[in-house]
Amino acid sequence: MSAITRHPPPPAVDPAVLAAFRDVSTATISDCLARMPVLAGLRPFHRGGPLVGTAFTVRVRSGDNLAIHQALEEVRPGDVIVVDGGGDTSRALVGDIMKAIAESRGVAGFVIDGAVRDTAAFAGSDFPCYARDATPRGPFKTGPGAINGPVCVGGWTVNPGDVVVGDADGVVSFPPGDAAALLDAVRAQAAREAEVLEQIRAGRYDGRYARVATG
């Protein structure tokens, strides 16, 4: 069995910050951050509902989930387990048992750059799970791996402690230090979009939104 490299856990994100982003769409967040912080290629496997939490990052060898098992011993309530599996979908990295463990420990959800299995269990649950694909083939459990270091998911770097937000469109992440300015920006963007929708319903839309909006 190969070693798992551990780094100190990041500071927890203020719960009020997380709550403020619970109803913010990932599309609006991405638009307000130069359309950049998208964990591309992932899709939701759960029944529905948003994902909001603090990134607890894990890097694994392709098709090996030993480091995820170890991460489940160290997570805090509200953490999102973000796994850099290199995009490999030949073996599932999590399934129903690991989902049950995560839920029992207050984990906010899974973000897996790889495959999952037991998809019916996720589809019947509101526990957020995003992944690249599904396969019944199980993982190795020999390592190596790393916990709470920078990871790359879908071409985007996620650092431990980043804010992670997911919805039906996918997943985005950003540093908690950006949260206050970003929240102002997304609220302004939402107000602009609401105004445009009202103009469309009233038959007064003149196309200006397409020329000036960030979205």
PDB file of C-alpha atoms in Angstrom:
ATOM      1  CA  MET A   1       0.000   0.000   0.000  1.00  0.00           C
ATOM      2  CA  SER A   2       1.448   3.362  -1.046  1.00  0.00           C
ATOM      3  CA  ALA A   3       1.571   6.421   1.157  1.00  0.00           C
ATOM      4  CA  ILE A   4      -1.031   9.176   1.238  1.00  0.00           C
ATOM      5  CA  THR A   5       0.436  12.675   1.444  1.00  0.00           C
ATOM      6  CA  ARG A   6      -1.462  14.922   3.835  1.00  0.00           C
ATOM      7  CA  HIS A   7      -1.476  18.705   4.091  1.00  0.00           C
ATOM      8  CA  PRO A   8      -3.098  20.721   6.913  1.00  0.00           C
ATOM      9  CA  PRO A   9      -6.808  21.362   6.420  1.00  0.00           C
ATOM     10  CA  PRO A  10      -7.736  24.841   5.176  1.00  0.00           C
ATOM     11  CA  PRO A  11      -9.686  27.317   7.298  1.00  0.00           C
ATOM     12  CA  ALA A  12     -13.422  26.744   7.200  1.00  0.00           C
ATOM     13  CA  VAL A  13     -15.418  29.212   5.113  1.00  0.00           C
ATOM     14  CA  ASP A  14     -17.860  31.434   7.019  1.00  0.00           C
ATOM     15  CA  PRO A  15     -21.261  29.672   6.910  1.00  0.00           C
ATOM     16  CA  ALA A  16     -22.905  33.006   6.101  1.00  0.00           C
ATOM     17  CA  VAL A  17     -20.785  33.241   2.939  1.00  0.00           C
ATOM     18  CA  LEU A  18     -21.811  29.753   1.880  1.00  0.00           C
ATOM     19  CA  ALA A  19     -25.472  30.487   2.596  1.00  0.00           C
ATOM     20  CA  ALA A  20     -25.327  33.625   0.447  1.00  0.00           C
ATOM     21  CA  PHE A  21     -24.361  31.537  -2.591  1.00  0.00           C
ATOM     22  CA  ARG A  22     -26.912  28.756  -2.097  1.00  0.00           C
ATOM     23  CA  ASP A  23     -29.389  30.290  -4.538  1.00  0.00           C
ATOM     24  CA  VAL A  24     -26.859  31.757  -6.995  1.00  0.00           C
ATOM     25  CA  SER A  25     -26.607  29.981 -10.348  1.00  0.00           C
ATOM     26  CA  THR A  26     -23.281  28.620 -11.503  1.00  0.00           C
ATOM     27  CA  ALA A  27     -23.830  30.354 -14.845  1.00  0.00           C
ATOM     28  CA  THR A  28     -24.045  33.749 -13.156  1.00  0.00           C
ATOM     29  CA  ILE A  29     -20.976  33.058 -11.024  1.00  0.00           C
ATOM     30  CA  SER A  30     -18.976  32.003 -14.062  1.00  0.00           C
ATOM     31  CA  ASP A  31     -20.110  35.062 -16.030  1.00  0.00           C
ATOM     32  CA  CYS A  32     -19.065  37.383 -13.212  1.00  0.00           C
ATOM     33  CA  LEU A  33     -15.624  35.790 -12.980  1.00  0.00           C
ATOM     34  CA  ALA A  34     -14.725  36.268 -16.663  1.00  0.00           C
ATOM     35  CA  ARG A  35     -16.466  32.977 -17.509  1.00  0.00           C
ATOM     36  CA  MET A  36     -13.511  31.112 -16.028  1.00  0.00           C
ATOM     37  CA  PRO A  37     -14.021  28.997 -12.874  1.00  0.00           C
ATOM     38  CA  VAL A  38     -15.848  26.033 -14.402  1.00  0.00           C
ATOM     39  CA  LEU A  39     -14.987  22.427 -13.581  1.00  0.00           C
ATOM     40  CA  ALA A  40     -15.708  21.332 -17.135  1.00  0.00           C
ATOM     41  CA  GLY A  41     -17.207  18.033 -18.189  1.00  0.00           C
ATOM     42  CA  LEU A  42     -18.920  17.092 -14.918  1.00  0.00           C
ATOM     43  CA  ARG A  43     -22.635  16.405 -14.581  1.00  0.00           C
ATOM     44  CA  PRO A  44     -24.952  15.872 -11.634  1.00  0.00           C
ATOM     45  CA  PHE A  45     -25.905  12.325 -10.687  1.00  0.00           C
ATOM     46  CA  HIS A  46     -28.143  13.212  -7.722  1.00  0.00           C
ATOM     47  CA  ARG A  47     -31.882  13.850  -7.761  1.00  0.00           C
ATOM     48  CA  GLY A  48     -31.594  17.609  -7.429  1.00  0.00           C
ATOM     49  CA  GLY A  49     -30.720  20.533  -5.228  1.00  0.00           C
ATOM     50  CA  PRO A  50     -27.719  22.825  -4.953  1.00  0.00           C
ATOM     51  CA  LEU A  51     -24.200  22.087  -3.776  1.00  0.00           C
ATOM     52  CA  VAL A  52     -22.435  24.693  -1.631  1.00  0.00           C
ATOM     53  CA  GLY A  53     -19.443  24.080   0.613  1.00  0.00           C
ATOM     54  CA  THR A  54     -15.712  24.254   1.274  1.00  0.00           C
ATOM     55  CA  ALA A  55     -13.311  22.315  -0.952  1.00  0.00           C
ATOM     56  CA  PHE A  56     -11.610  19.360   0.739  1.00  0.00           C
ATOM     57  CA  THR A  57      -9.326  18.299  -2.078  1.00  0.00           C
ATOM     58  CA  VAL A  58      -8.078  14.802  -2.893  1.00  0.00           C
ATOM     59  CA  ARG A  59      -5.737  13.622  -5.629  1.00  0.00           C
ATOM     60  CA  VAL A  60      -5.743   9.932  -6.529  1.00  0.00           C
ATOM     61  CA  ARG A  61      -4.008   7.572  -8.887  1.00  0.00           C
ATOM     62  CA  SER A  62      -6.276   6.753 -11.829  1.00  0.00           C
ATOM     63  CA  GLY A  63      -8.866   4.222 -10.724  1.00  0.00           C
ATOM     64  CA  ASP A  64      -7.721   4.151  -7.070  1.00  0.00           C
ATOM     65  CA  ASN A  65      -9.789   5.499  -4.169  1.00  0.00           C
ATOM     66  CA  LEU A  66      -7.608   4.839  -1.102  1.00  0.00           C
ATOM     67  CA  ALA A  67      -7.051   8.567  -0.542  1.00  0.00           C
ATOM     68  CA  ILE A  68     -10.806   9.214  -0.678  1.00  0.00           C
ATOM     69  CA  HIS A  69     -11.373   6.663   2.081  1.00  0.00           C
ATOM     70  CA  GLN A  70      -8.728   8.414   4.174  1.00  0.00           C
ATOM     71  CA  ALA A  71     -10.264  11.812   3.406  1.00  0.00           C
ATOM     72  CA  LEU A  72     -13.595  10.583   4.775  1.00  0.00           C
ATOM     73  CA  GLU A  73     -11.852  10.125   8.134  1.00  0.00           C
ATOM     74  CA  GLU A  74     -10.769  13.773   8.179  1.00  0.00           C
ATOM     75  CA  VAL A  75     -13.575  15.805   6.601  1.00  0.00           C
ATOM     76  CA  ARG A  76     -15.584  18.396   8.480  1.00  0.00           C
ATOM     77  CA  PRO A  77     -19.313  19.067   8.163  1.00  0.00           C
ATOM     78  CA  GLY A  78     -19.852  21.344   5.183  1.00  0.00           C
ATOM     79  CA  ASP A  79     -16.798  20.153   3.266  1.00  0.00           C
ATOM     80  CA  VAL A  80     -17.102  19.161  -0.393  1.00  0.00           C
ATOM     81  CA  ILE A  81     -14.843  16.267  -1.332  1.00  0.00           C
ATOM     82  CA  VAL A  82     -13.253  17.381  -4.618  1.00  0.00           C
ATOM     83  CA  VAL A  83     -11.359  14.542  -6.272  1.00  0.00           C
ATOM     84  CA  ASP A  84      -8.773  14.872  -9.021  1.00  0.00           C
ATOM     85  CA  GLY A  85      -8.989  11.477 -10.656  1.00  0.00           C
ATOM     86  CA  GLY A  86      -7.308  12.652 -13.832  1.00  0.00           C
ATOM     87  CA  GLY A  87     -10.559  12.326 -15.725  1.00  0.00           C
ATOM     88  CA  ASP A  88     -10.122   8.537 -15.843  1.00  0.00           C
ATOM     89  CA  THR A  89     -13.479   6.757 -16.105  1.00  0.00           C
ATOM     90  CA  SER A  90     -12.306   3.145 -16.275  1.00  0.00           C
ATOM     91  CA  ARG A  91     -13.101   2.507 -12.584  1.00  0.00           C
ATOM     92  CA  ALA A  92     -15.602   4.064 -10.204  1.00  0.00           C
ATOM     93  CA  LEU A  93     -14.065   6.079  -7.368  1.00  0.00           C
ATOM     94  CA  VAL A  94     -17.179   6.339  -5.162  1.00  0.00           C
ATOM     95  CA  GLY A  95     -20.474   4.511  -4.774  1.00  0.00           C
ATOM     96  CA  ASP A  96     -23.348   3.972  -2.357  1.00  0.00           C
ATOM     97  CA  ILE A  97     -21.246   2.945   0.668  1.00  0.00           C
ATOM     98  CA  MET A  98     -18.926   5.942   0.420  1.00  0.00           C
ATOM     99  CA  LYS A  99     -21.972   8.156  -0.130  1.00  0.00           C
ATOM    100  CA  ALA A 100     -23.473   6.825   3.121  1.00  0.00           C
ATOM    101  CA  ILE A 101     -20.233   7.458   5.017  1.00  0.00           C
ATOM    102  CA  ALA A 102     -19.997  10.977   3.630  1.00  0.00           C
ATOM    103  CA  GLU A 103     -23.594  11.787   4.535  1.00  0.00           C
ATOM    104  CA  SER A 104     -23.111  10.469   8.066  1.00  0.00           C
ATOM    105  CA  ARG A 105     -20.197  12.893   8.526  1.00  0.00           C
ATOM    106  CA  GLY A 106     -21.960  15.958   7.207  1.00  0.00           C
ATOM    107  CA  VAL A 107     -20.133  16.164   3.887  1.00  0.00           C
ATOM    108  CA  ALA A 108     -21.815  18.660   1.559  1.00  0.00           C
ATOM    109  CA  GLY A 109     -21.233  16.582  -1.574  1.00  0.00           C
ATOM    110  CA  PHE A 110     -18.876  14.871  -4.010  1.00  0.00           C
ATOM    111  CA  VAL A 111     -17.144  16.406  -7.029  1.00  0.00           C
ATOM    112  CA  ILE A 112     -15.349  13.599  -8.861  1.00  0.00           C
ATOM    113  CA  ASP A 113     -13.138  14.051 -11.926  1.00  0.00           C
ATOM    114  CA  GLY A 114     -13.650  10.419 -12.753  1.00  0.00           C
ATOM    115  CA  ALA A 115     -16.443   7.855 -12.592  1.00  0.00           C
ATOM    116  CA  VAL A 116     -18.991   6.800  -9.962  1.00  0.00           C
ATOM    117  CA  ARG A 117     -21.207   3.751  -9.578  1.00  0.00           C
ATOM    118  CA  ASP A 118     -24.451   2.807  -7.777  1.00  0.00           C
ATOM    119  CA  THR A 119     -26.026   5.619  -9.740  1.00  0.00           C
ATOM    120  CA  ALA A 120     -29.565   4.634  -8.719  1.00  0.00           C
ATOM    121  CA  ALA A 121     -28.653   5.440  -5.104  1.00  0.00           C
ATOM    122  CA  PHE A 122     -27.454   8.898  -6.117  1.00  0.00           C
ATOM    123  CA  ALA A 123     -30.405   9.471  -8.437  1.00  0.00           C
ATOM    124  CA  GLY A 124     -32.806   8.770  -5.565  1.00  0.00           C
ATOM    125  CA  SER A 125     -31.006  11.136  -3.191  1.00  0.00           C
ATOM    126  CA  ASP A 126     -30.522  14.867  -2.718  1.00  0.00           C
ATOM    127  CA  PHE A 127     -26.894  14.304  -1.664  1.00  0.00           C
ATOM    128  CA  PRO A 128     -24.975  16.237  -4.345  1.00  0.00           C
ATOM    129  CA  CYS A 129     -22.705  14.199  -6.577  1.00  0.00           C
ATOM    130  CA  TYR A 130     -21.014  15.462  -9.733  1.00  0.00           C
ATOM    131  CA  ALA A 131     -18.818  13.213 -11.848  1.00  0.00           C
ATOM    132  CA  ARG A 132     -17.584  12.678 -15.375  1.00  0.00           C
ATOM    133  CA  ASP A 133     -19.242   9.294 -16.013  1.00  0.00           C
ATOM    134  CA  ALA A 134     -20.465   6.063 -14.449  1.00  0.00           C
ATOM    135  CA  THR A 135     -19.184   2.488 -14.555  1.00  0.00           C
ATOM    136  CA  PRO A 136     -19.875  -0.644 -12.491  1.00  0.00           C
ATOM    137  CA  ARG A 137     -16.167  -1.479 -12.381  1.00  0.00           C
ATOM    138  CA  GLY A 138     -14.706  -1.013  -8.920  1.00  0.00           C
ATOM    139  CA  PRO A 139     -11.504   0.796  -7.876  1.00  0.00           C
ATOM    140  CA  PHE A 140      -8.112  -0.219  -6.606  1.00  0.00           C
ATOM    141  CA  LYS A 141      -7.338   0.693  -2.984  1.00  0.00           C
ATOM    142  CA  THR A 142      -3.555   0.813  -2.900  1.00  0.00           C
ATOM    143  CA  GLY A 143      -2.685   4.507  -3.420  1.00  0.00           C
ATOM    144  CA  PRO A 144      -0.758   6.657  -3.663  1.00  0.00           C
ATOM    145  CA  GLY A 145      -2.653   9.901  -3.231  1.00  0.00           C
ATOM    146  CA  ALA A 146      -2.708  13.313  -1.590  1.00  0.00           C
ATOM    147  CA  ILE A 147      -5.121  15.204   0.634  1.00  0.00           C
ATOM    148  CA  ASN A 148      -5.615  18.978   0.832  1.00  0.00           C
ATOM    149  CA  GLY A 149      -3.270  20.090  -1.905  1.00  0.00           C
ATOM    150  CA  PRO A 150      -4.134  21.919  -5.142  1.00  0.00           C
ATOM    151  CA  VAL A 151      -5.961  19.718  -7.647  1.00  0.00           C
ATOM    152  CA  CYS A 152      -7.008  20.084 -11.266  1.00  0.00           C
ATOM    153  CA  VAL A 153     -10.594  19.183 -12.155  1.00  0.00           C
ATOM    154  CA  GLY A 154     -11.839  19.631 -15.689  1.00  0.00           C
ATOM    155  CA  GLY A 155      -8.960  21.945 -16.490  1.00  0.00           C
ATOM    156  CA  TRP A 156      -9.557  24.246 -13.502  1.00  0.00           C
ATOM    157  CA  THR A 157      -7.373  24.404 -10.391  1.00  0.00           C
ATOM    158  CA  VAL A 158      -9.235  23.974  -7.115  1.00  0.00           C
ATOM    159  CA  ASN A 159      -7.386  24.857  -3.927  1.00  0.00           C
ATOM    160  CA  PRO A 160      -8.284  23.479  -0.511  1.00  0.00           C
ATOM    161  CA  GLY A 161     -10.669  25.901   1.167  1.00  0.00           C
ATOM    162  CA  ASP A 162     -12.147  27.266  -2.070  1.00  0.00           C
ATOM    163  CA  VAL A 163     -15.884  27.839  -2.200  1.00  0.00           C
ATOM    164  CA  VAL A 164     -17.574  25.191  -4.354  1.00  0.00           C
ATOM    165  CA  VAL A 165     -21.013  25.783  -5.872  1.00  0.00           C
ATOM    166  CA  GLY A 166     -22.972  23.325  -8.001  1.00  0.00           C
ATOM    167  CA  ASP A 167     -26.377  23.214  -9.659  1.00  0.00           C
ATOM    168  CA  ALA A 168     -28.045  21.528 -12.620  1.00  0.00           C
ATOM    169  CA  ASP A 169     -25.576  23.161 -15.029  1.00  0.00           C
ATOM    170  CA  GLY A 170     -22.394  21.963 -13.298  1.00  0.00           C
ATOM    171  CA  VAL A 171     -19.806  23.118 -10.759  1.00  0.00           C
ATOM    172  CA  VAL A 172     -17.732  26.270 -10.217  1.00  0.00           C
ATOM    173  CA  SER A 173     -15.212  27.241  -7.542  1.00  0.00           C
ATOM    174  CA  PHE A 174     -13.496  30.402  -6.334  1.00  0.00           C
ATOM    175  CA  PRO A 175     -11.313  31.584  -3.435  1.00  0.00           C
ATOM    176  CA  PRO A 176     -13.267  32.684  -0.365  1.00  0.00           C
ATOM    177  CA  GLY A 177     -11.459  36.041  -0.476  1.00  0.00           C
ATOM    178  CA  ASP A 178     -13.342  36.806  -3.702  1.00  0.00           C
ATOM    179  CA  ALA A 179     -16.745  36.081  -2.185  1.00  0.00           C
ATOM    180  CA  ALA A 180     -17.805  39.581  -1.081  1.00  0.00           C
ATOM    181  CA  ALA A 181     -17.057  41.320  -4.386  1.00  0.00           C
ATOM    182  CA  LEU A 182     -18.447  38.378  -6.333  1.00  0.00           C
ATOM    183  CA  LEU A 183     -21.698  38.427  -4.388  1.00  0.00           C
ATOM    184  CA  ASP A 184     -22.200  42.102  -5.271  1.00  0.00           C
ATOM    185  CA  ALA A 185     -21.522  41.316  -8.918  1.00  0.00           C
ATOM    186  CA  VAL A 186     -23.893  38.346  -9.127  1.00  0.00           C
ATOM    187  CA  ARG A 187     -26.691  40.297  -7.455  1.00  0.00           C
ATOM    188  CA  ALA A 188     -26.250  43.109  -9.982  1.00  0.00           C
ATOM    189  CA  GLN A 189     -26.198  40.589 -12.817  1.00  0.00           C
ATOM    190  CA  ALA A 190     -29.354  38.902 -11.538  1.00  0.00           C
ATOM    191  CA  ALA A 191     -31.117  42.269 -11.366  1.00  0.00           C
ATOM    192  CA  ARG A 192     -30.151  43.040 -14.974  1.00  0.00           C
ATOM    193  CA  GLU A 193     -31.399  39.671 -16.139  1.00  0.00           C
ATOM    194  CA  ALA A 194     -34.684  40.103 -14.264  1.00  0.00           C
ATOM    195  CA  GLU A 195     -35.162  43.463 -15.943  1.00  0.00           C
ATOM    196  CA  VAL A 196     -34.537  41.978 -19.390  1.00  0.00           C
ATOM    197  CA  LEU A 197     -37.001  39.149 -18.770  1.00  0.00           C
ATOM    198  CA  GLU A 198     -39.617  41.690 -17.712  1.00  0.00           C
ATOM    199  CA  GLN A 199     -38.959  43.692 -20.885  1.00  0.00           C
ATOM    200  CA  ILE A 200     -39.356  40.553 -22.998  1.00  0.00           C
ATOM    201  CA  ARG A 201     -42.651  39.665 -21.314  1.00  0.00           C
ATOM    202  CA  ALA A 202     -43.880  43.242 -21.849  1.00  0.00           C
ATOM    203  CA  GLY A 203     -42.819  43.291 -25.510  1.00  0.00           C
ATOM    204  CA  ARG A 204     -40.317  46.107 -24.904  1.00  0.00           C
ATOM    205  CA  TYR A 205     -37.005  44.275 -25.358  1.00  0.00           C
ATOM    206  CA  ASP A 206     -34.679  46.125 -27.758  1.00  0.00           C
ATOM    207  CA  GLY A 207     -31.601  43.869 -27.741  1.00  0.00           C
ATOM    208  CA  ARG A 208     -29.420  46.045 -25.528  1.00  0.00           C
ATOM    209  CA  TYR A 209     -28.724  43.219 -23.059  1.00  0.00           C
ATOM    210  CA  ALA A 210     -26.867  41.206 -25.691  1.00  0.00           C
ATOM    211  CA  ARG A 211     -24.569  44.174 -26.312  1.00  0.00           C
ATOM    212  CA  VAL A 212     -23.735  45.183 -22.740  1.00  0.00           C
ATOM    213  CA  ALA A 213     -24.340  42.294 -20.352  1.00  0.00           C
ATOM    214  CA  THR A 214     -21.729  39.959 -18.916  1.00  0.00           C
ATOM    215  CA  GLY A 215     -24.033  36.973 -19.305  1.00  0.00           C
TER     216      GLY A 215
END
